Coordinates of C-alpha atoms in Angstrom, one line a residue:
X10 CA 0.0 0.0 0.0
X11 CA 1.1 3.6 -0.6
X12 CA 1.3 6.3 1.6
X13 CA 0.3 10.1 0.9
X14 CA 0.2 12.8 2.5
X15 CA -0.8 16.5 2.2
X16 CA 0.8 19.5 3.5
X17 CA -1.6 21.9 4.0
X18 CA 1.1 24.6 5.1
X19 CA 3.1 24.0 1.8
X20 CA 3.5 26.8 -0.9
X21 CA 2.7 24.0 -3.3
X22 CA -0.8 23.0 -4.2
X23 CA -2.5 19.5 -2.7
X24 CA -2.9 18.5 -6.6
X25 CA 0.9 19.2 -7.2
X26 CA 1.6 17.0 -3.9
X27 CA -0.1 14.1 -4.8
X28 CA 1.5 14.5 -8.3
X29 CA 4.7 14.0 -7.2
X30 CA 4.4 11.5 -4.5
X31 CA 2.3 9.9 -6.6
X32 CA 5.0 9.8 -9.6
X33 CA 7.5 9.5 -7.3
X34 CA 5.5 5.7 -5.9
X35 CA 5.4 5.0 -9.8
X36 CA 9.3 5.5 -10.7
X37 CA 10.5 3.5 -7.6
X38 CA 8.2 0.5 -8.6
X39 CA 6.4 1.2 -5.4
X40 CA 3.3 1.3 -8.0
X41 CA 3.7 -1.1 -10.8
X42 CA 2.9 -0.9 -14.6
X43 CA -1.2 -2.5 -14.4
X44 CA -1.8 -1.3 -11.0
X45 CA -4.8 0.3 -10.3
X46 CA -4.6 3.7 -8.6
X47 CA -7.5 4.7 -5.8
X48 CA -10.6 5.7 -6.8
X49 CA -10.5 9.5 -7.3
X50 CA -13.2 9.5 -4.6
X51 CA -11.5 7.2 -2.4
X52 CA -8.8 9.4 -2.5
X53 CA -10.3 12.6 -1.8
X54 CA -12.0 11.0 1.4
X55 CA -8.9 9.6 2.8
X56 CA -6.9 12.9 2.5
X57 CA -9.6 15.3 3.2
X58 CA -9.7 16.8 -0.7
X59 CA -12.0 17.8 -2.7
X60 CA -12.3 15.6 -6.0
X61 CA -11.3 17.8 -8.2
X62 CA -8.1 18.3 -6.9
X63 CA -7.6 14.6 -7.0
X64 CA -8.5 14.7 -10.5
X65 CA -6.4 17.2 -11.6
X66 CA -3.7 14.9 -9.9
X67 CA -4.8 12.3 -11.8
X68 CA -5.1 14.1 -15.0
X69 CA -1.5 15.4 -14.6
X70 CA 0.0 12.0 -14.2
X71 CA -1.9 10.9 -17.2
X72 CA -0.3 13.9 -19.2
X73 CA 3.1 12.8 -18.2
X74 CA 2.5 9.1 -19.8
X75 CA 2.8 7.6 -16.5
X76 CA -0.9 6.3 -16.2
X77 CA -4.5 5.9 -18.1
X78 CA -7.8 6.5 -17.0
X79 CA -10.4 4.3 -18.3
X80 CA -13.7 4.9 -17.0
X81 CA -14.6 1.0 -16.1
X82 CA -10.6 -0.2 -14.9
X83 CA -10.3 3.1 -13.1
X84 CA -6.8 5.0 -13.5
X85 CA -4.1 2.1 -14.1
X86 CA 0.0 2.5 -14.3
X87 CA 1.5 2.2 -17.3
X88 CA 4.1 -0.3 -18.3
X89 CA 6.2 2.4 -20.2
X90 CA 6.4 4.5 -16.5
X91 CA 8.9 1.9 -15.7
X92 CA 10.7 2.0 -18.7
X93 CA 11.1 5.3 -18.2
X94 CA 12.4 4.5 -14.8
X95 CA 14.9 2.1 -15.7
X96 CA 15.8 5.2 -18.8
X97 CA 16.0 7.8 -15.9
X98 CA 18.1 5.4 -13.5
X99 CA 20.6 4.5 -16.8
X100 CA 21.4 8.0 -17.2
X101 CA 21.6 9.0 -13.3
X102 CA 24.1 6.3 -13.5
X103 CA 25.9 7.7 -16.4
X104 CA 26.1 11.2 -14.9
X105 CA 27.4 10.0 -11.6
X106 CA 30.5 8.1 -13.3
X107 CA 30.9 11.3 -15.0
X108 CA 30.8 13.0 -12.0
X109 CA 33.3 10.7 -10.5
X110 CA 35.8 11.1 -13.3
X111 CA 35.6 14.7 -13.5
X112 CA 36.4 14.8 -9.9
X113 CA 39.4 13.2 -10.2
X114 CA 40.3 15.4 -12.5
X115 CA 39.6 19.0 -10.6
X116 CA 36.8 20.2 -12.8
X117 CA 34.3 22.5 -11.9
X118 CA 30.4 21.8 -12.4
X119 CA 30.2 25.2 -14.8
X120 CA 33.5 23.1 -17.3
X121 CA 31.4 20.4 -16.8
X122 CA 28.2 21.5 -18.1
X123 CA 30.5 23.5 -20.8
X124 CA 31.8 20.1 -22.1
X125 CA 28.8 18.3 -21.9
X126 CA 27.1 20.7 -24.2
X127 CA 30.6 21.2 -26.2
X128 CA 30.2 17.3 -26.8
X129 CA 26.9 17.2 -27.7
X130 CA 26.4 19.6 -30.2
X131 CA 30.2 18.4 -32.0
X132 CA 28.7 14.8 -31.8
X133 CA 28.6 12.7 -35.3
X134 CA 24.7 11.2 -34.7
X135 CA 24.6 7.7 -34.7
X136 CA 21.7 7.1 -37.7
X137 CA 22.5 9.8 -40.0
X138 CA 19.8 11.0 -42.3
X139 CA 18.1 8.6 -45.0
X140 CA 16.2 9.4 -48.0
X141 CA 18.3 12.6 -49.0
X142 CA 17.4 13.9 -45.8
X143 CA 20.1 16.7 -45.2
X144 CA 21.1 18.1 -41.9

């Protein structure tokens, strides 16, 4: 079972909370890809909101690809949120080994970000254009 809670004394709004708790259940696997989320009334009882608010929760989560609503199956995690968990844990990875080696090395975050960008716009892409596409 997840666990949610609203602060009522926080600058940001209940729907923007349960957003990001709710996003945050969804990218550690805490919610799964087929799950089914609370009923937006359910919801709204057990925290004390109003509906709405949980539905605009709802409806954000959906805009970010990281669930469906369905009006008979109720408002389900979808199997691509993980994938996009196991895509955002890959490139945390990546940036910390970065990190690491530019430690070593004495750089400062600012050179860092420099070379990153530096790199990435100098990069040859890996699938070059097809059908007299031109770049």
């Amino acid at each position: 079972m997840i666990t949610v809670a609203i602060d009522a004394a926080s600058p940001v709004p209940p729907f923007e909370q349960l957003r990001q708790q709710l996003e945050r259940h969804i990218r550690n696997g805490t919610l799964r890809a087929g799950e089914q989320l609370p009923t937006v009334r359910q919801l709204a009882r057990d925290l004390g909101l109003a509906k709405n608010t949980v539905a605009r929760g709802y409806q954000a989560l959906e805009r970010d690809g990281l669930v469906v609503g369905d009006r008979r199956r109720g408002t389900i995690v979808l199997e691509q949120a993980q994938q996009v968990s196991e895509h955002d844990d890959a490139i945390a990875s990546a940036a910390h080994r970065y990190l690491s080696a530019l430690e070593e090395l004495g750089v400062s975050i600012d050179d860092a970000i420099d070379a990153v960008r530096t790199a990435f716009t100098q990069r040859t892409p890996l699938n070059p254009p097809t059908h007299g596409d031109t770049q």
